[in-house]
mmCIF file of C-alpha atoms in Angstrom:
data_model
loop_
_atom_site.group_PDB
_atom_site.id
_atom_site.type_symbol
_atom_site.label_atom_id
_atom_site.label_comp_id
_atom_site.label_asym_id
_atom_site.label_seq_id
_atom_site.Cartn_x
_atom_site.Cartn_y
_atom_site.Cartn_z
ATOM 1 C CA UNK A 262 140.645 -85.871 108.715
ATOM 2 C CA UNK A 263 139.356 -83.312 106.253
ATOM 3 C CA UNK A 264 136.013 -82.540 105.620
ATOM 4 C CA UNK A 265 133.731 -82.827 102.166
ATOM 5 C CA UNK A 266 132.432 -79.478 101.259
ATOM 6 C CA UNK A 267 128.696 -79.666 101.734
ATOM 7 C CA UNK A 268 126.132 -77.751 99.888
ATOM 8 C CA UNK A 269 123.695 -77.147 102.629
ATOM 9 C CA UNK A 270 122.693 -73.233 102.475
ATOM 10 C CA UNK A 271 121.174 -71.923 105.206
ATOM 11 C CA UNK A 272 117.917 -70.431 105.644
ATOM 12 C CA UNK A 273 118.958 -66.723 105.495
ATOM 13 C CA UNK A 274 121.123 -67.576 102.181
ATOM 14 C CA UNK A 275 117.791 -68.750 101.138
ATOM 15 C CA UNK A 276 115.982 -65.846 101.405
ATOM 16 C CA UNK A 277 118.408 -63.636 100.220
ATOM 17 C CA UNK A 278 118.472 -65.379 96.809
ATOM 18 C CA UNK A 279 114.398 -64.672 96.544
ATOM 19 C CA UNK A 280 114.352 -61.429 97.014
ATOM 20 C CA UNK A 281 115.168 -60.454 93.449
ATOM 21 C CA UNK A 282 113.423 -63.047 91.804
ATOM 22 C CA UNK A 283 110.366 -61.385 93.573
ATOM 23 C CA UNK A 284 111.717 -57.858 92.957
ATOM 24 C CA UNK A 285 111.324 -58.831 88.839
ATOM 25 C CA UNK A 286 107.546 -59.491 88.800
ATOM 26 C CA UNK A 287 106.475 -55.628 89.288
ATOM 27 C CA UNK A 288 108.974 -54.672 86.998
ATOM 28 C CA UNK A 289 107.977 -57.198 84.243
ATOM 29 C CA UNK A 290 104.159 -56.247 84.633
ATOM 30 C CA UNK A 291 105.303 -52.603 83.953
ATOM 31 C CA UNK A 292 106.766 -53.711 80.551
ATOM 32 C CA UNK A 293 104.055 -55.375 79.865
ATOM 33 C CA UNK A 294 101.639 -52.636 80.464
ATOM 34 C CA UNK A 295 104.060 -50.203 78.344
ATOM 35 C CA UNK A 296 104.089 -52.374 75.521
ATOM 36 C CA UNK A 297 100.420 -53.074 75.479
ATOM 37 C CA UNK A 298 100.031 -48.788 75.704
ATOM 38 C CA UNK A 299 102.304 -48.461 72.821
ATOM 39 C CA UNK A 300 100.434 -50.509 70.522
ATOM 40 C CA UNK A 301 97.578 -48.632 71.189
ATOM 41 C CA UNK A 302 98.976 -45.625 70.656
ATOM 42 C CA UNK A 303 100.936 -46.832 67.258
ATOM 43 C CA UNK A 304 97.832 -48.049 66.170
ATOM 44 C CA UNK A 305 95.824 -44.730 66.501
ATOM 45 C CA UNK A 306 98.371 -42.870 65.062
ATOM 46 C CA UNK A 307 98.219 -45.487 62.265
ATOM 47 C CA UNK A 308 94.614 -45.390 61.949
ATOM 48 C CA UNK A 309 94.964 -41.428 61.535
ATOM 49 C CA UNK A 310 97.155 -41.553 58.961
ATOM 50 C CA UNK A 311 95.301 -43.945 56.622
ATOM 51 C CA UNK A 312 92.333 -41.309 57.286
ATOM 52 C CA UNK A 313 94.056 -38.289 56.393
ATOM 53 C CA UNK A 314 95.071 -40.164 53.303
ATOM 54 C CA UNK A 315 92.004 -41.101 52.174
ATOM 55 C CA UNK A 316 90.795 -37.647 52.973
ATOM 56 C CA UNK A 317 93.543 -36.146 50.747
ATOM 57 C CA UNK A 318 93.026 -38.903 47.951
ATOM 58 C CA UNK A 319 89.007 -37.445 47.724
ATOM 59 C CA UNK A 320 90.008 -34.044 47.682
ATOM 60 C CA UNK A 321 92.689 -34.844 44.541
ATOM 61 C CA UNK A 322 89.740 -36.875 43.293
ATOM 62 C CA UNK A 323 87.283 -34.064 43.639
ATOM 63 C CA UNK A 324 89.602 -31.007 43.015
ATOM 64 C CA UNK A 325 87.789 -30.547 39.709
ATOM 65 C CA UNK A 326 84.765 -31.017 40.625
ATOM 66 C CA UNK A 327 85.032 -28.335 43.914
ATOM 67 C CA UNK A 328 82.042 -26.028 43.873
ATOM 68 C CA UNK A 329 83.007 -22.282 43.211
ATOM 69 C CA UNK A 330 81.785 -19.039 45.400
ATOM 70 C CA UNK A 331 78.242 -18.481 44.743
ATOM 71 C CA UNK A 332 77.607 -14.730 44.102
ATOM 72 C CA UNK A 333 74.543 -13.109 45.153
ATOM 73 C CA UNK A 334 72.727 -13.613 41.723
ATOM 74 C CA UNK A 335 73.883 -17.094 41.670
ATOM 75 C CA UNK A 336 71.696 -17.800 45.201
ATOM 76 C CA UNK A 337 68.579 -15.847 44.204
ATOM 77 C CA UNK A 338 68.657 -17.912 41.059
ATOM 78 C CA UNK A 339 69.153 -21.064 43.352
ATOM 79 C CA UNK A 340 66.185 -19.447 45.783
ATOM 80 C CA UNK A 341 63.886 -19.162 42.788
ATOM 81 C CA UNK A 342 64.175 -15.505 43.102
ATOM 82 C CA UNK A 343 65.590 -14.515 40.071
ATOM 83 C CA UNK A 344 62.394 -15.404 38.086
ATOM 84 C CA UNK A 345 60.344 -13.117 40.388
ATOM 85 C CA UNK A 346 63.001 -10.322 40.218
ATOM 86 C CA UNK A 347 62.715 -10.341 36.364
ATOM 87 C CA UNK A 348 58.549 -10.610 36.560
ATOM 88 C CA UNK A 349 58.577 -7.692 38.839
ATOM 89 C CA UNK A 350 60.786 -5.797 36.431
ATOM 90 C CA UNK A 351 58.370 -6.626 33.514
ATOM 91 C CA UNK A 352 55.120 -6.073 35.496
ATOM 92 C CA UNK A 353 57.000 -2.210 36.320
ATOM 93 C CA UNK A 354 57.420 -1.571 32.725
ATOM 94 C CA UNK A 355 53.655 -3.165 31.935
ATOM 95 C CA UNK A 356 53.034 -0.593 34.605
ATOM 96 C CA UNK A 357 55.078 2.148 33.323
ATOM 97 C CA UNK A 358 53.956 1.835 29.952
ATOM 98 C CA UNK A 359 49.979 1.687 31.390
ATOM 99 C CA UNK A 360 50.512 5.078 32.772
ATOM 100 C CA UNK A 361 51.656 6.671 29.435
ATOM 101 C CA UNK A 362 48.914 5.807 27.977
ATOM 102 C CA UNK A 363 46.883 6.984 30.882
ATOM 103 C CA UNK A 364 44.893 3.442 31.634
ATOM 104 C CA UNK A 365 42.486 3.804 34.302
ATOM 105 C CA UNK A 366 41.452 0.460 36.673
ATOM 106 C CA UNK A 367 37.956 -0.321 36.069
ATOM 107 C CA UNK A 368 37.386 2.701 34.004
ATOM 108 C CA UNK A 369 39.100 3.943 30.339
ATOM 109 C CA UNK A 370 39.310 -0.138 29.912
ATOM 110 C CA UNK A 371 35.728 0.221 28.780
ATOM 111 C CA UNK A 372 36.022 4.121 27.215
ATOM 112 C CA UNK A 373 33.531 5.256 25.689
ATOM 113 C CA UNK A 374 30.720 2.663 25.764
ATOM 114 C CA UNK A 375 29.819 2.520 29.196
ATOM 115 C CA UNK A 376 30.805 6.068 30.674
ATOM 116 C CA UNK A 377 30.110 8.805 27.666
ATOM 117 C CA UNK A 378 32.344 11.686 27.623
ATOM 118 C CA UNK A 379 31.164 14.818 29.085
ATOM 119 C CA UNK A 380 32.867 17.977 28.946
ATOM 120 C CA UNK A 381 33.644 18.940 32.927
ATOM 121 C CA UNK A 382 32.973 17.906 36.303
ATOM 122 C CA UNK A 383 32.822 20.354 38.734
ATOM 123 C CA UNK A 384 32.987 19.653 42.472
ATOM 124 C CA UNK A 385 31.539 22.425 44.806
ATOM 125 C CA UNK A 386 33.904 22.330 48.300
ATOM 126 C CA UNK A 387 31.616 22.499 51.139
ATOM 127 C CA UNK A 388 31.217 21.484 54.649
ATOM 128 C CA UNK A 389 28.957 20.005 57.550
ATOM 129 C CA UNK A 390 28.471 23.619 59.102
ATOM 130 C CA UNK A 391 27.556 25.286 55.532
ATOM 131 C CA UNK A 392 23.835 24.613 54.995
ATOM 132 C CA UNK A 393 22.478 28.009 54.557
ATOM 133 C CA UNK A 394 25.527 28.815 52.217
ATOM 134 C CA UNK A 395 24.743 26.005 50.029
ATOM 135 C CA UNK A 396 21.242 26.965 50.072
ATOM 136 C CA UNK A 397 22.206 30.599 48.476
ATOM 137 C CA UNK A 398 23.890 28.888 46.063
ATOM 138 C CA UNK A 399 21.127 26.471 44.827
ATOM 139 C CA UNK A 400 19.211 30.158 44.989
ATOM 140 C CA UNK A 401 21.505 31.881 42.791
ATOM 141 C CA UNK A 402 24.120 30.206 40.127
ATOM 142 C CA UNK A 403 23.731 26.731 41.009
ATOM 143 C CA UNK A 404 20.812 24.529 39.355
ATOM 144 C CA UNK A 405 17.815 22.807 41.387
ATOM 145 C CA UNK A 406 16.339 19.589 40.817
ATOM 146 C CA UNK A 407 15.412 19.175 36.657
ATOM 147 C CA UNK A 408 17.972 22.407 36.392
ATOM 148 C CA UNK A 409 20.357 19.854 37.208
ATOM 149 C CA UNK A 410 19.288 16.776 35.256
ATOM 150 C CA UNK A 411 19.553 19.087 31.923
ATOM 151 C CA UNK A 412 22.730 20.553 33.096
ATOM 152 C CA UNK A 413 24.207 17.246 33.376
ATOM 153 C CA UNK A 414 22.590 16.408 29.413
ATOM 154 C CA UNK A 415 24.751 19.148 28.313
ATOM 155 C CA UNK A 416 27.782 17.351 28.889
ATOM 156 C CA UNK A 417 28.488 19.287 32.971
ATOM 157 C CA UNK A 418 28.082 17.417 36.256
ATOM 158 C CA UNK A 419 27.862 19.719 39.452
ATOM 159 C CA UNK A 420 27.455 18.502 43.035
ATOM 160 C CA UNK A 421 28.515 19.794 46.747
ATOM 161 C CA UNK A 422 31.859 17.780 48.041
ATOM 162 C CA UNK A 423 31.946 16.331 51.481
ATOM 163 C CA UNK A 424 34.039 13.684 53.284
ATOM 164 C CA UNK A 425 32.950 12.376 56.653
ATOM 165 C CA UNK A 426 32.581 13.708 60.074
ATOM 166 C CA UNK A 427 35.068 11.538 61.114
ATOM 167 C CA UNK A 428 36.627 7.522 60.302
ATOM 168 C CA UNK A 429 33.603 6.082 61.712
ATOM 169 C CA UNK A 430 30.481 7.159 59.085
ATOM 170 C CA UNK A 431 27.538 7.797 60.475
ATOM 171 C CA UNK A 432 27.264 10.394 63.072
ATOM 172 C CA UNK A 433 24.890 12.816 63.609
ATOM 173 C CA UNK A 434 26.470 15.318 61.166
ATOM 174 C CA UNK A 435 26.837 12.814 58.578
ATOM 175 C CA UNK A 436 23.293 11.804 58.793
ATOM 176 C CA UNK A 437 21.886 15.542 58.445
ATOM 177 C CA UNK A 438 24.235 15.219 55.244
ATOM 178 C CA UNK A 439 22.371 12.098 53.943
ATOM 179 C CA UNK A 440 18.926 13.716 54.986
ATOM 180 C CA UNK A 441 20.187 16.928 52.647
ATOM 181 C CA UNK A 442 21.253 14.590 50.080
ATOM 182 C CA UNK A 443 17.744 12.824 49.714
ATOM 183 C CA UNK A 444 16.117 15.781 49.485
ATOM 184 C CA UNK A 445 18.604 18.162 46.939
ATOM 185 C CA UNK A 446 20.188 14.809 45.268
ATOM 186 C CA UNK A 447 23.329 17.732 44.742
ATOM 187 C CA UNK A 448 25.806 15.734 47.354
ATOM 188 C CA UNK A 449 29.227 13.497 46.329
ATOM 189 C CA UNK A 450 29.899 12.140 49.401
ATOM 190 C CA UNK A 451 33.646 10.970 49.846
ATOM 191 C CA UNK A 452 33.920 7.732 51.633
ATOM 192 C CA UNK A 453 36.796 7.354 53.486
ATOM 193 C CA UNK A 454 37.989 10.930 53.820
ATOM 194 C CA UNK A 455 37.452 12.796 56.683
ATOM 195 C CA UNK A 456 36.002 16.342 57.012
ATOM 196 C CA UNK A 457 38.639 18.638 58.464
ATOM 197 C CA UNK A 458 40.462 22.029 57.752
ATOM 198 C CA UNK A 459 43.785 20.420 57.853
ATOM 199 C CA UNK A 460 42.490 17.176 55.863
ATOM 200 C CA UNK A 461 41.468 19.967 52.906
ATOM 201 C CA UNK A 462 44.861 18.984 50.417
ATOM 202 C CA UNK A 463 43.912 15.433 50.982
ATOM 203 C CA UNK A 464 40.340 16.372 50.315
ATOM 204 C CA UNK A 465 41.883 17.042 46.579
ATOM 205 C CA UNK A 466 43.668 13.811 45.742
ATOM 206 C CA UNK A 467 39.923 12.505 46.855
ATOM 207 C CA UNK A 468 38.055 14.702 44.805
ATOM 208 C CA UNK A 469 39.908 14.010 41.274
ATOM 209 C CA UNK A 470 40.363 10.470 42.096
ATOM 210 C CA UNK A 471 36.984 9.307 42.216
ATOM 211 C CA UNK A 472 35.511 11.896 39.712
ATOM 212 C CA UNK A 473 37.971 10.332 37.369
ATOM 213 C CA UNK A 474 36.656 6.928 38.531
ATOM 214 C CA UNK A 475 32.926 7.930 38.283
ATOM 215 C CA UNK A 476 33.162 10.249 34.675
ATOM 216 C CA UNK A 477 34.747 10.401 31.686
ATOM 217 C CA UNK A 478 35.401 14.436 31.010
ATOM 218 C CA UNK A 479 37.609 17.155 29.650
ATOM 219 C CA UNK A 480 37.992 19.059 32.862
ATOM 220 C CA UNK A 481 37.513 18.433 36.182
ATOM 221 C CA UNK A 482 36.734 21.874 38.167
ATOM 222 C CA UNK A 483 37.289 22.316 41.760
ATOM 223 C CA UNK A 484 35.313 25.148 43.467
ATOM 224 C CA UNK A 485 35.432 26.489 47.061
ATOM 225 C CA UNK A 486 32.000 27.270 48.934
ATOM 226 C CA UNK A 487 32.749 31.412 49.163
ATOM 227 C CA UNK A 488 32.586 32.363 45.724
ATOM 228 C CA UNK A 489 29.277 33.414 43.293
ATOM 229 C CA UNK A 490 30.356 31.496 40.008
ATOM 230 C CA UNK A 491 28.918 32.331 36.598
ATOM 231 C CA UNK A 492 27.989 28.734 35.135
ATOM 232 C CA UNK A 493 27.196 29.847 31.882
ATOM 233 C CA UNK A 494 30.774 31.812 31.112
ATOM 234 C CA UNK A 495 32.783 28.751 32.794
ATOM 235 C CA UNK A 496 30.859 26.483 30.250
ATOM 236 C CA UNK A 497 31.532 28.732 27.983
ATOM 237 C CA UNK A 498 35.178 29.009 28.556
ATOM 238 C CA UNK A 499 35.713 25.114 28.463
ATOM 239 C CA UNK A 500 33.918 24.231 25.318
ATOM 240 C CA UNK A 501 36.519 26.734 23.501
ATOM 241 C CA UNK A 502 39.870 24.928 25.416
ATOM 242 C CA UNK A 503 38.434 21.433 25.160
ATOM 243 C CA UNK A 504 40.870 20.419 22.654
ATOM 244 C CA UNK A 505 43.940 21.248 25.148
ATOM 245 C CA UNK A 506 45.276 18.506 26.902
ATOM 246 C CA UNK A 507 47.004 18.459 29.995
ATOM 247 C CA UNK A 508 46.349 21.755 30.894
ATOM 248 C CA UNK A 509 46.445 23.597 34.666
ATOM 249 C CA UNK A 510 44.189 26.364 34.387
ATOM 250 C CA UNK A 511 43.275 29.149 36.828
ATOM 251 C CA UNK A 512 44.000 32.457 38.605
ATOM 252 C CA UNK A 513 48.111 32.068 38.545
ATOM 253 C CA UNK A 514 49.483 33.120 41.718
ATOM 254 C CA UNK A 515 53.228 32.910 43.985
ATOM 255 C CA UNK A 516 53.505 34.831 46.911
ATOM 256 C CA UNK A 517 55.663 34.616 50.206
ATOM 257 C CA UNK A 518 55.797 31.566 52.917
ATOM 258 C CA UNK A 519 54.526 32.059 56.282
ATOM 259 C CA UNK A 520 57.087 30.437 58.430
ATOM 260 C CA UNK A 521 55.562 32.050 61.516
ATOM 261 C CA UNK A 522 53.267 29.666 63.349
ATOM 262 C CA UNK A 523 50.236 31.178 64.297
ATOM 263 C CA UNK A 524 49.749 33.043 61.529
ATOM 264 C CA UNK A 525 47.272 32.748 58.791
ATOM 265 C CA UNK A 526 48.691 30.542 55.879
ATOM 266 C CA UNK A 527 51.424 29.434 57.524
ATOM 267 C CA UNK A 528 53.020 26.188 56.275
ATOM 268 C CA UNK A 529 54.767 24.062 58.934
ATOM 269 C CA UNK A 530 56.989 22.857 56.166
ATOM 270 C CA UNK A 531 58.273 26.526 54.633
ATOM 271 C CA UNK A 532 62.048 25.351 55.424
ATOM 272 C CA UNK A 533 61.641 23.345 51.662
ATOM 273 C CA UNK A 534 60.785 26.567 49.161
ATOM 274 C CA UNK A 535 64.480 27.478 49.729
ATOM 275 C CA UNK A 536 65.622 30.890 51.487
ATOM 276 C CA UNK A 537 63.779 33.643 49.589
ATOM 277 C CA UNK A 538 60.735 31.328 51.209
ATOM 278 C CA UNK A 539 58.281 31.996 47.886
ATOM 279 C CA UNK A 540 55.704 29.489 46.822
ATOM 280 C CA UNK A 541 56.104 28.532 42.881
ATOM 281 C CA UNK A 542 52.901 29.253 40.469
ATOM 282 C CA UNK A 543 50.163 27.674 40.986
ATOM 283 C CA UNK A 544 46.573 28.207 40.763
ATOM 284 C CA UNK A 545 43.933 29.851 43.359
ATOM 285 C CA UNK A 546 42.083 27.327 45.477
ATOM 286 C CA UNK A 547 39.001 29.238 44.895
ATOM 287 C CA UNK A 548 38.962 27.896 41.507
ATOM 288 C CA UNK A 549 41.460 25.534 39.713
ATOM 289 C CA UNK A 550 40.932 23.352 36.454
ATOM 290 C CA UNK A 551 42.500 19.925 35.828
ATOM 291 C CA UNK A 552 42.384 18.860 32.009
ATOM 292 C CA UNK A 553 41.717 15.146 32.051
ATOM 293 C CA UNK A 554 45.056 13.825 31.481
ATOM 294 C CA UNK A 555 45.984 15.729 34.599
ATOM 295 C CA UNK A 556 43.586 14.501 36.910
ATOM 296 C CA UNK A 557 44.003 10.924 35.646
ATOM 297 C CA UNK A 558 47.787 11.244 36.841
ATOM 298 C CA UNK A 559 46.518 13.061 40.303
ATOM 299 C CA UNK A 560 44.570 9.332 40.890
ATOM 300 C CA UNK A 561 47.047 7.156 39.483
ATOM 301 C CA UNK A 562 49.935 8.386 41.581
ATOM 302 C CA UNK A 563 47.616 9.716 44.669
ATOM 303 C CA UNK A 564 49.671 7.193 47.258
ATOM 304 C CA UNK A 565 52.420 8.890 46.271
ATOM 305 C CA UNK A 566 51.557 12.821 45.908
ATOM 306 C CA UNK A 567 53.063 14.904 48.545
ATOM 307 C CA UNK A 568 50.919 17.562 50.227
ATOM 308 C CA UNK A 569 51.299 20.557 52.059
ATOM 309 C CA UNK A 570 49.523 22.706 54.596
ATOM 310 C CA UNK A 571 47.377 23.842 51.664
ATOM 311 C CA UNK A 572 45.339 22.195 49.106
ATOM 312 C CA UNK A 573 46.594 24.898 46.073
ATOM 313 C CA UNK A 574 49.859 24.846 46.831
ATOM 314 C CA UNK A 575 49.872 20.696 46.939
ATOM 315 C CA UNK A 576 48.149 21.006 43.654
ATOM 316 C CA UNK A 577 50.859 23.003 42.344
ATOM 317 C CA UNK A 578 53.248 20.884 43.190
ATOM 318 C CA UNK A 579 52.148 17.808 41.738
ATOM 319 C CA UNK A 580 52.114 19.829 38.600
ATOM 320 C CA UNK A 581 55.793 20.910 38.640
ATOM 321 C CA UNK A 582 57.013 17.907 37.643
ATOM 322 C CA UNK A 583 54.861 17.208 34.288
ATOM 323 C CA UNK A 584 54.476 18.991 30.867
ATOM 324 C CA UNK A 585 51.688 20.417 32.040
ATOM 325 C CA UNK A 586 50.372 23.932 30.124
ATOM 326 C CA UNK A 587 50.156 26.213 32.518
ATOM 327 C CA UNK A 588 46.900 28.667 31.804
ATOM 328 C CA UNK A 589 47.056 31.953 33.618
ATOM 329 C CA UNK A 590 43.748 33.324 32.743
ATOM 330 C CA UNK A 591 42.585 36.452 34.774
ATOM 331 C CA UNK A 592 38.867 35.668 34.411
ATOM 332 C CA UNK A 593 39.254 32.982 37.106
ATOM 333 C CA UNK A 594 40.412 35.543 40.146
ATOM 334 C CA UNK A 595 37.879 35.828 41.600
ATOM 335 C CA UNK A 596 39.021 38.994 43.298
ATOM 336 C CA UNK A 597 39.381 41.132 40.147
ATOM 337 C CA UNK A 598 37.478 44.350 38.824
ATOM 338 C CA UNK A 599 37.083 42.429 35.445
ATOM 339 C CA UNK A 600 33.970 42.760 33.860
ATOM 340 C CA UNK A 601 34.168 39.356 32.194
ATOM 341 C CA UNK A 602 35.521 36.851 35.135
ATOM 342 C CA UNK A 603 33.691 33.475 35.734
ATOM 343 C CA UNK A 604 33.672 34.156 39.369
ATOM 344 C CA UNK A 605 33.276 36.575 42.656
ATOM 345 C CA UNK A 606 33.783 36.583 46.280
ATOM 346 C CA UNK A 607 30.620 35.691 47.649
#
């Protein structure tokens, strides 16, 4: 007798058959997990796109609108700084045009009325350790107490020029100066400046700054403590030249550069008057004349002056540059046999 097929399976048929059914599941989580990743991905990527163009649809919007390269006047403008560039400018020319007409702070504003024109001013070089020199003087050409009040009627101021013994006033060398002073009432005392043998070309940018400042004259006269000066024939001279402007008058002189250190005169600077080494023409220290206009440039551009290792020479130099007349008149060497010259070596 045959027998029916059955469809029992056994147990290990059984667990064959599971095994790939349970091999699926990690695989199936996998695509899962890819999928998901993609979208994610495709989305960015879609989300970038739609930025970039909306990005490019503002710059086509705002193409003609773009702002152009600023240049540098274009920022000082936007700074506020072109304004001030331009009022500088101006406030140079206001400047410029101040000077031409030789304007004075706090003085030739009020010309005439308050400071009366006088015909020189004449500044006596002298020094801490020069009492009994200055005392020959007020004994000889120079005038004492009412002397002086009249002299200074007739249109001439005189006094003895001194700085200070040093940037602090008020040593015992300045106060023997003050004690002269009160007594003589002959002193300008120079605030600010400071008595020294090198500080002398400085000591002229001080003189004819402030005696500009202080007096309206014709000529302003600067005089060194070791000559005998005939007052009378100096007046004398001025009154007939007072109608010359800018004029540089002295004892004309040029001479060689000491470029030897140690030596007297030398000038640590000679290396600048070119290789002959000879000093242009310019008046003798002992005494020089500055015609107003002159002088009033000397304080205007003082800041500015250059000077040199003597106070003639730096005299003569600020003169170079201007139309300045140039007065070579041998009455003011003081050195000379003439019979008629204004001064002598004391």
């Amino acid at each position: 007798m045959e027998s029916l097929p059955t469809t029992t399976t056994t147990k290990s048929d059984r667990r064959w058959r599971s095994k790939p059914l349970q091999a699926s599941k990690p695989s199936l989580l996998m695509a899962l997990f890819s999928c998901m990743a993609w979208l994610y991905v495709a989305g960015r990527l879609w989300q970038d796109a739609e930025n970039r163009m909306l990005l490019a649809d503002l710059l086509k919007k705002n193409a003609g609108q773009r702002p152009k390269v600023l240049s540098v006047d274009d920022k000082l403008a936007v700074l506020g700084c072109k304004d001030l560039e331009r009022r500088i400018v101006e406030a140079e020319m206001d400047l410029t045009v101040a000077k031409n007409q030789r304007y004075l702070k706090n003085h030739l504003q009020q010309s005439g009325s308050s400071s009366p024109r006088i015909l020189a001013v004449i500044g006596v070089y002298t020094g801490f350790g020069s009492r009994l020199k200055r005392n020959v003087f007020r004994g000889s050409w120079m005038p004492r107490g009412d002397a002086l009040k009249k002299l200074e009627e007739r249109g001439v101021v005189i006094f003895f020029l001194v700085g200070n013994d040093s940037a602090n006033r008020g040593d015992s060398l300045d106060r023997n100066i003050d004690e002269e002073n009160r007594s003589t009432k002959d002193f300008f005392i120079l605030e600010g400046h400071e008595e020294a043998e090198e500080e002398l070309p400085k000591k002229a940018k001080f003189f004819f700054g402030t005696a500009v400042q202080n007096w309206n004259a014709d000529f302003y006269v600067k005089v060194d403590d070791n000559i005998d000066l005939d007052l009378e024939g100096l007046i004398g001279l001025l009154e007939r030249r007072c109608d010359q402007n800018s004029s540089f008058i002295g004892c004309m002189k040029s001479g060689d550069v000491v470029a030897e250190e140690g030596k007297p005169w030398y000038e640590p600077e000679w290396w600048k008057f070119g290789d002959e080494k000879s000093f242009f023409r310019h008046a003798s220290g002992s005494l020089l004349i500055l015609s107003k206009s002159l002088a009033q440039y000397v304080y205007i551009n003082s800041a500015s002056l250059k000077t040199y290792a003597h106070d003639d020479v730096s005299i003569g130099s600020w003169m170079m540059g201007l139309q300045a007349t140039y007065i070579d008149d041998n009455r003011f060497c003081c050195g000379s046999v003439r019979q008629d010259k204004v001064c002598s070596l004391a």
